[in-house]
PDB file of C-alpha atoms in Angstrom:
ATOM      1  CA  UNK A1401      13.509  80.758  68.717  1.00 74.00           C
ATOM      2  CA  UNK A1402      11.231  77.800  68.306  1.00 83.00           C
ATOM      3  CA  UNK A1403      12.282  74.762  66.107  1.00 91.00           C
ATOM      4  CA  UNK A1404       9.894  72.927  63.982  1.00 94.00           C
ATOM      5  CA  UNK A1405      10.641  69.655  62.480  1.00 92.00           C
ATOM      6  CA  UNK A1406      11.412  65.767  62.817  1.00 89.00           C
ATOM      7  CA  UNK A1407      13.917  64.721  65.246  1.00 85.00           C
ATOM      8  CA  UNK A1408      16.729  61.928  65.019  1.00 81.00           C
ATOM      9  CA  UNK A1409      15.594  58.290  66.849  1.00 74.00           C
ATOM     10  CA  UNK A1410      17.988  58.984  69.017  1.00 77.00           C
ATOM     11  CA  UNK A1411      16.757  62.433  70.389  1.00 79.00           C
ATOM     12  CA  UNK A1412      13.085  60.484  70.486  1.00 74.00           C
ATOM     13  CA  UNK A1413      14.528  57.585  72.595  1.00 72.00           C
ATOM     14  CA  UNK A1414      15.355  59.924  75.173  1.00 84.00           C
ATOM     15  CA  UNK A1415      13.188  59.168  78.267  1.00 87.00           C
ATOM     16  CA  UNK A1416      12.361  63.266  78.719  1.00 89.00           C
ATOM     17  CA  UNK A1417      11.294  63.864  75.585  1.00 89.00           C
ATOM     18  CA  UNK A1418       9.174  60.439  75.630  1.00 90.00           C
ATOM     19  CA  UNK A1419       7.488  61.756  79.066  1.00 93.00           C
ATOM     20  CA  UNK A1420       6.862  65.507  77.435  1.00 93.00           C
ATOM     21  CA  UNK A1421       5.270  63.929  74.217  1.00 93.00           C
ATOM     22  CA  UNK A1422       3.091  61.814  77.024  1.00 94.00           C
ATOM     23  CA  UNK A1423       2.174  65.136  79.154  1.00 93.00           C
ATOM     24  CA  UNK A1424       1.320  66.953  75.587  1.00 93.00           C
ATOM     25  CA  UNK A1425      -0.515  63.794  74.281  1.00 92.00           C
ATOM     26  CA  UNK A1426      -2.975  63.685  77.547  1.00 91.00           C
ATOM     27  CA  UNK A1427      -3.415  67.327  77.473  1.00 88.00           C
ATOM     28  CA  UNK A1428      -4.244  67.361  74.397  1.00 86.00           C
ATOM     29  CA  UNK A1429      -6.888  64.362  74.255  1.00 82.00           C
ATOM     30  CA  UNK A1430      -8.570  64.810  77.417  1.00 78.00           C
ATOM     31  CA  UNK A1431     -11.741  65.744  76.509  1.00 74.00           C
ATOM     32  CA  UNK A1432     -11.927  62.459  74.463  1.00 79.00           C
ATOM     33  CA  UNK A1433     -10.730  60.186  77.376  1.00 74.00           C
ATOM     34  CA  UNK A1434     -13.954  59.817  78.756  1.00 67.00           C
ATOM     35  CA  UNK A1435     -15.145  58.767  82.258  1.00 63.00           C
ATOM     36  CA  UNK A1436     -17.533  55.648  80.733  1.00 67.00           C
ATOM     37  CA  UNK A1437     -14.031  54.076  78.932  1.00 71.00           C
ATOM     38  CA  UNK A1438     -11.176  55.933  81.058  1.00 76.00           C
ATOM     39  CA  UNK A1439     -10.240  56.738  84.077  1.00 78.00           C
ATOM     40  CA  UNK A1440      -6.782  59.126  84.368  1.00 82.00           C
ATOM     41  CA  UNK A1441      -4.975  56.706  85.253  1.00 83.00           C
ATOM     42  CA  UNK A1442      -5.637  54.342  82.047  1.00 82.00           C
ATOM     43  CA  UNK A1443      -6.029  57.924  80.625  1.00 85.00           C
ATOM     44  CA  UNK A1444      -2.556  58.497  81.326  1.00 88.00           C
ATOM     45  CA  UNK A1445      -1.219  55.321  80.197  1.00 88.00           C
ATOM     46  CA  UNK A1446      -2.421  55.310  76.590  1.00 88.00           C
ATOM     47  CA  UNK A1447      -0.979  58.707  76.101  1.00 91.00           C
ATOM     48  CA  UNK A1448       2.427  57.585  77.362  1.00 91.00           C
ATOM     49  CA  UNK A1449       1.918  54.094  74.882  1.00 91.00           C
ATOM     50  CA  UNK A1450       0.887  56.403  72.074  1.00 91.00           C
ATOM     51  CA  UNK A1451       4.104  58.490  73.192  1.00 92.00           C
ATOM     52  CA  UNK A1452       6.463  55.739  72.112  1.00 89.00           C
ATOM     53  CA  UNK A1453       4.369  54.618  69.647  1.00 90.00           C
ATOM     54  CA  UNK A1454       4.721  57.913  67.647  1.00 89.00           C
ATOM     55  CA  UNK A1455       8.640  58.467  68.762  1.00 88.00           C
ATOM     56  CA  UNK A1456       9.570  54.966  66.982  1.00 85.00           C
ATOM     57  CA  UNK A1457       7.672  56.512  63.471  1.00 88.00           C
ATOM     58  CA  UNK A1458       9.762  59.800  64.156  1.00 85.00           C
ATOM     59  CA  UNK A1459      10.026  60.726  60.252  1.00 88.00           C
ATOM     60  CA  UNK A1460       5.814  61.090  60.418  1.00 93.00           C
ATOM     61  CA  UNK A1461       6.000  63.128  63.775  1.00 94.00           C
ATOM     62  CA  UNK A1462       6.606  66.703  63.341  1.00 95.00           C
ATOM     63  CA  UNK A1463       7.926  68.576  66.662  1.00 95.00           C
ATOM     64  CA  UNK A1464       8.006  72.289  67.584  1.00 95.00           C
ATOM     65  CA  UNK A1465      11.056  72.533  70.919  1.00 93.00           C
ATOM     66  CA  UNK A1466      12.620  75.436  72.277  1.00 91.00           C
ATOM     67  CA  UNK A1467      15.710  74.614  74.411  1.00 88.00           C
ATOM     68  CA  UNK A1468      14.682  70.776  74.613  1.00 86.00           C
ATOM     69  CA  UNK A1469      11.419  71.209  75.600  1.00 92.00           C
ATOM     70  CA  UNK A1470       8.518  70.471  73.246  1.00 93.00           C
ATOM     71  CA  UNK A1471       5.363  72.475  72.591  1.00 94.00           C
ATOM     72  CA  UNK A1472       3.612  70.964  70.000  1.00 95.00           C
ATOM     73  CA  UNK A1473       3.825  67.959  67.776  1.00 95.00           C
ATOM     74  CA  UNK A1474       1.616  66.984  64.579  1.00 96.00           C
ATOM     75  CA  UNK A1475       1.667  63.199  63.945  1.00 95.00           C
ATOM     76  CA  UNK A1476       0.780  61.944  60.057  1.00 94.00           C
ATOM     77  CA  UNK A1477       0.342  58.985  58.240  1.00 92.00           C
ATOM     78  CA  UNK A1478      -0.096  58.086  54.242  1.00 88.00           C
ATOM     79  CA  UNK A1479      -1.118  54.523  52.357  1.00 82.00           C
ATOM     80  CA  UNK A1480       2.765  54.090  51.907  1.00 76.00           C
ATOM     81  CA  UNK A1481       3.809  54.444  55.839  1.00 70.00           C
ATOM     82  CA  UNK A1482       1.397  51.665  56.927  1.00 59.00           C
ATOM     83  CA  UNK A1483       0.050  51.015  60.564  1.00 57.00           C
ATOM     84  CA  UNK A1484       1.298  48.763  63.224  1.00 71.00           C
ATOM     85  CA  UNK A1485      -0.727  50.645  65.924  1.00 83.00           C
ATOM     86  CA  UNK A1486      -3.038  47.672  66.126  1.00 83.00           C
ATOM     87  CA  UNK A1487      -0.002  44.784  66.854  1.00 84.00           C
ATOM     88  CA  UNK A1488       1.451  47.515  69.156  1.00 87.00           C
ATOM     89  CA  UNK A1489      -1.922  47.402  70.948  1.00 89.00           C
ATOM     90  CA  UNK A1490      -1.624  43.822  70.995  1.00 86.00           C
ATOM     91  CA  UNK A1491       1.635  43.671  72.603  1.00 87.00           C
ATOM     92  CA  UNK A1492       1.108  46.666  75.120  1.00 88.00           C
ATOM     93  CA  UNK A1493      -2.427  45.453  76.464  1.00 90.00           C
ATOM     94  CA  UNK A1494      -4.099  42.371  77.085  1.00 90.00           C
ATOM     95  CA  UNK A1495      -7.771  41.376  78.134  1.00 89.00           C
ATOM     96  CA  UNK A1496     -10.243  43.866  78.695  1.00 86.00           C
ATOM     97  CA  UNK A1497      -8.193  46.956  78.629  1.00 86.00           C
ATOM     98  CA  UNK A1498      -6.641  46.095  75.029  1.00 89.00           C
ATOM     99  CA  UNK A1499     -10.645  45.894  73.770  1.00 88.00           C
ATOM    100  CA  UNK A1500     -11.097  49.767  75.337  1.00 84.00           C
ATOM    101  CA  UNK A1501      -8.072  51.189  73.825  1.00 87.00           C
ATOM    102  CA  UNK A1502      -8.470  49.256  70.608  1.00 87.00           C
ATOM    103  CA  UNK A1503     -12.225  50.737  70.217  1.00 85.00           C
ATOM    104  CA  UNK A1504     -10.829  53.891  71.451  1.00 83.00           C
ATOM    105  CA  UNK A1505      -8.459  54.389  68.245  1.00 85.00           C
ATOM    106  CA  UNK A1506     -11.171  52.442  66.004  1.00 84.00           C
ATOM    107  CA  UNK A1507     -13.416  55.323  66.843  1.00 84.00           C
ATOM    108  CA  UNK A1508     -10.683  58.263  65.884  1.00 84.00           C
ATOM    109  CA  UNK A1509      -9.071  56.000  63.482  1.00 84.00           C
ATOM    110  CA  UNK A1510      -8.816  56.953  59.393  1.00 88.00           C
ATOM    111  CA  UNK A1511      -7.308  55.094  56.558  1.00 89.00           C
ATOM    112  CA  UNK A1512      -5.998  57.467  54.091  1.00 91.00           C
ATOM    113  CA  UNK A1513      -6.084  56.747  50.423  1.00 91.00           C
ATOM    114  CA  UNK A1514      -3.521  56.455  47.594  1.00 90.00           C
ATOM    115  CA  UNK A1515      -1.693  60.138  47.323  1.00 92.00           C
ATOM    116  CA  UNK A1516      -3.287  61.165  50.493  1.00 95.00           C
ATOM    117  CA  UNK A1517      -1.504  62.381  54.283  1.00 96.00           C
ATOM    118  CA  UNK A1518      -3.618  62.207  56.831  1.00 95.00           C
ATOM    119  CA  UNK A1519      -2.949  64.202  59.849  1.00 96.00           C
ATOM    120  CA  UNK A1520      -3.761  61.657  63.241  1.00 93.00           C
ATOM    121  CA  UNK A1521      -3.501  64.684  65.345  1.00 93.00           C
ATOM    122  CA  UNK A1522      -2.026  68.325  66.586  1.00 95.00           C
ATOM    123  CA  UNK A1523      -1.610  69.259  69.862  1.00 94.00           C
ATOM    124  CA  UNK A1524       0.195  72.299  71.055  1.00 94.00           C
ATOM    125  CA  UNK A1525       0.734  73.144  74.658  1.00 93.00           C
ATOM    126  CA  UNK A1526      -1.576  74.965  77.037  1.00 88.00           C
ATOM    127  CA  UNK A1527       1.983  77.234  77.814  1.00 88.00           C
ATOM    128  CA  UNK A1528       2.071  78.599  73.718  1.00 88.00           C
ATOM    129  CA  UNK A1529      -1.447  78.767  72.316  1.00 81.00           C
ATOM    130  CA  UNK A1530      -2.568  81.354  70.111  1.00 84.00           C
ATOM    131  CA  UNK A1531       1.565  81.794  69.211  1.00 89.00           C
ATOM    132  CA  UNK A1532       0.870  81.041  66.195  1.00 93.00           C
ATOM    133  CA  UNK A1533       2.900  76.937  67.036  1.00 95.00           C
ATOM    134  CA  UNK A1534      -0.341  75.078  65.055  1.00 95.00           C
ATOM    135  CA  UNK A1535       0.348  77.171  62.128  1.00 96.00           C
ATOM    136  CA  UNK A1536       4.437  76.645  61.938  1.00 96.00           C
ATOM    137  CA  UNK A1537       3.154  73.236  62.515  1.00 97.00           C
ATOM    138  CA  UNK A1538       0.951  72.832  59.309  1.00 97.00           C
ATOM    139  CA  UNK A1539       2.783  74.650  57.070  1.00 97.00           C
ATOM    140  CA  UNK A1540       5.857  72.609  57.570  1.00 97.00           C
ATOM    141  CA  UNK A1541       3.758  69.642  56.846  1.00 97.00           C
ATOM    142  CA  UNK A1542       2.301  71.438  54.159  1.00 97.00           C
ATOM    143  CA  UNK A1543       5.850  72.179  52.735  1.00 95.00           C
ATOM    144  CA  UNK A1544       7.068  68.517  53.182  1.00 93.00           C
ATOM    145  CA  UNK A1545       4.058  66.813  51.647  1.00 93.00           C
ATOM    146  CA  UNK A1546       4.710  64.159  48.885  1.00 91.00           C
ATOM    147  CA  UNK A1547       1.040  63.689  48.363  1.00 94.00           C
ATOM    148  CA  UNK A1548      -1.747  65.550  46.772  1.00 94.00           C
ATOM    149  CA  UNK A1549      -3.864  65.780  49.888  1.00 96.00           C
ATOM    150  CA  UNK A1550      -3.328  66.693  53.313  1.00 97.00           C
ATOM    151  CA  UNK A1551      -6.626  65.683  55.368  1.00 97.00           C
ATOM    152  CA  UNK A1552      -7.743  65.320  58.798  1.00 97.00           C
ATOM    153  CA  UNK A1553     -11.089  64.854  61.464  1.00 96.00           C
ATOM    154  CA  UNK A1554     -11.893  67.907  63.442  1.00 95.00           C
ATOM    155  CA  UNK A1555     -14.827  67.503  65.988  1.00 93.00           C
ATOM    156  CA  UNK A1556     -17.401  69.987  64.570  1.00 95.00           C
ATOM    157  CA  UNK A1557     -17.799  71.761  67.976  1.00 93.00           C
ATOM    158  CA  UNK A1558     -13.915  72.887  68.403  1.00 92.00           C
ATOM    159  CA  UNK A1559     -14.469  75.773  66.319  1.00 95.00           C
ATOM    160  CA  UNK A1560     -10.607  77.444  67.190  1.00 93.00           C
ATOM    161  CA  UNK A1561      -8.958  74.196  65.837  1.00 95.00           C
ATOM    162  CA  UNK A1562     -11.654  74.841  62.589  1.00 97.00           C
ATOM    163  CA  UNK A1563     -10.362  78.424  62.108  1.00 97.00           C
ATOM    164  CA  UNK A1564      -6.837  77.070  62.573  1.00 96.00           C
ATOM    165  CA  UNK A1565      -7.400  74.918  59.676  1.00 97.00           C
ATOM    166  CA  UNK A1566      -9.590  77.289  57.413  1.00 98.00           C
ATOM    167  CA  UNK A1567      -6.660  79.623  57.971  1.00 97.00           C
ATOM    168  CA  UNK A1568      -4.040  77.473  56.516  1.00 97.00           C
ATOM    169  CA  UNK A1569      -6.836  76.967  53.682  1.00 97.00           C
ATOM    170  CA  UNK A1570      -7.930  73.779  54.642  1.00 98.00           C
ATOM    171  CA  UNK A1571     -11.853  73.265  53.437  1.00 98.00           C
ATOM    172  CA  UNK A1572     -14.298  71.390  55.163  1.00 98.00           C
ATOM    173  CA  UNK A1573     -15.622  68.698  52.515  1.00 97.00           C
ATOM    174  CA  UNK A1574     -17.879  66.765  54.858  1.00 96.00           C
ATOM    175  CA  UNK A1575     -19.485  66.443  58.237  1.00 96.00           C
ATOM    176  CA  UNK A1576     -19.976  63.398  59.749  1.00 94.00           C
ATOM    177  CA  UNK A1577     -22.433  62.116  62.896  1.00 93.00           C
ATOM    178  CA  UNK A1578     -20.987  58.870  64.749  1.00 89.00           C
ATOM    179  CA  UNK A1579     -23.459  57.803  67.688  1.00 88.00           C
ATOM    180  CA  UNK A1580     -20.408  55.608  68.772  1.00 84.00           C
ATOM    181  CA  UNK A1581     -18.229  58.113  68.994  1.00 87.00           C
ATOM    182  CA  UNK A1582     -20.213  60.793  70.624  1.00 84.00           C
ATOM    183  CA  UNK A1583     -20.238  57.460  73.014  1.00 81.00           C
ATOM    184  CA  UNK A1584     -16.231  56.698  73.234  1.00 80.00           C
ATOM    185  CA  UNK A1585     -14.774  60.366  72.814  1.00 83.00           C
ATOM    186  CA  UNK A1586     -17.538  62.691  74.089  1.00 83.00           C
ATOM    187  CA  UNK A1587     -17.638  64.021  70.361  1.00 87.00           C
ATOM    188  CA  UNK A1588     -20.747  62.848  67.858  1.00 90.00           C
ATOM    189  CA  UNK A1589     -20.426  65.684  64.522  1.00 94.00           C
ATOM    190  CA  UNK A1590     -17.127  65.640  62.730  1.00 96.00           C
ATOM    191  CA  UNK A1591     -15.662  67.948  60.165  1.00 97.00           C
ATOM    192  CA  UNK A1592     -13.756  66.434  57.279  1.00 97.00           C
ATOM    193  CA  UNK A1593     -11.150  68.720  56.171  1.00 98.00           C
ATOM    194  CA  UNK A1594      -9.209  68.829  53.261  1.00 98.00           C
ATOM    195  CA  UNK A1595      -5.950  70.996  51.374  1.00 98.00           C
ATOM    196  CA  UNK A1596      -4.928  70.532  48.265  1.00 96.00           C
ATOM    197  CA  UNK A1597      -1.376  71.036  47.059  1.00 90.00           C
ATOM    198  CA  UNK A1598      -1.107  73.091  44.323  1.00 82.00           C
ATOM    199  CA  UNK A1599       1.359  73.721  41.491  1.00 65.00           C
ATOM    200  CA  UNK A1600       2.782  76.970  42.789  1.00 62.00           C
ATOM    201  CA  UNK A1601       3.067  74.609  46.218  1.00 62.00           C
ATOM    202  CA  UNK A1602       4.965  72.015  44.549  1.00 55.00           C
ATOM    203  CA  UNK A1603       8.049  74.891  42.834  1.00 43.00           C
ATOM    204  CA  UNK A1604       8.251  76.454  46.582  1.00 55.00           C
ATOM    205  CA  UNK A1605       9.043  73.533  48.137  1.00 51.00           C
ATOM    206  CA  UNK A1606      11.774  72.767  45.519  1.00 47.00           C
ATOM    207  CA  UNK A1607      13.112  76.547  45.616  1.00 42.00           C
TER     208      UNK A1607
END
């Protein structure tokens, strides 16, 4: 039966789970680590950074496991949560690697509003697509939301991850071009998508 949730510090601090959050991480944003900023080595080590970046906010990091190992994972963040991604840059990288990676999360980077959740990213695992893992995902976000507005950045072109979305009635409100990041991540059109808790959303999650 797969589990979907957050996970104790303790569980995250575990060096196994840190190196299957790394293997889902790079899996998941290869097609943005490109060849002009990254090669799979650096590729490599910014998904194991963002690994333990994302294990010491464990209460934003949702996690679908099955017999301790992990398939998925859905990181968020709100006005309230704050970001020290930038200092943990800082103190992770230095010279002219710490200027790629900082433009590298500059360019997928959002700052959500007051009574908005913002969802950084989903990945699910090559083994489990098509389950149905993305949707468990969402909807327990969905469920634990304390904010009006769940949002997120979908490149334009991944048309699965759009239906994913649309599915769990998430509408697109805008699309965006970005020369720079059709530069940095290989993706240049950008769907902004939004759901909306309603009332009937807000007496579920406090049946």
């Amino acid at each position: 039966i797969m589990i979907v949730g957050t996970l104790s510090k303790r569980d995250m601090f575990s060096e196994d789970m840190r190196q299957q959050l790394s293997m889902l991480i790079l899996d998941g944003f290869e097609r943005k680590f490109t060849v002009k900023l990254f090669n799979i080595n650096v590729a490599k080590d910014i998904a194991k950074f963002l690994a333990c970046y994302i294990s010491e906010k464990n209460n934003q990091l949702i996690i679908a496991h099955q017999n301790n190992d992990i398939y998925g994972c859905l990181f968020y963040s709100n006005k309230e949560a704050g970001s020290s991604l930038y200092d943990a840059i800082k103190r992770f990288y230095s010279g002219t690697k710490r200027l790629k990676v900082i433009l590298f999360f500059l360019v997928l980077g959002y700052k959500p509003l007051r009574n908005e959740t913002y969802i950084e990213f989903l990945v699910v695992s090559n083994k489990c697509r098509r389950e149905g893992v993305g949707t468990q995902l969402i909807k327990y976000c969905q469920r634990q939301l304390l904010t009006k507005k769940l949002t997120l950045y979908v490149a334009a072109e991944n048309t699965r991850a759009i239906k994913l979305y649309q599915k769990n009635n998430f509408v697109v409100r805008k699309v965006q071009h970005s020369m720079l990041s059709g530069i940095c991540v290989n993706h240049e059109k950008w769907c902004f998508m939004v759901w909306e808790k309603s009332n009937e959303d807000c007496y579920d999650r406090n049946v």
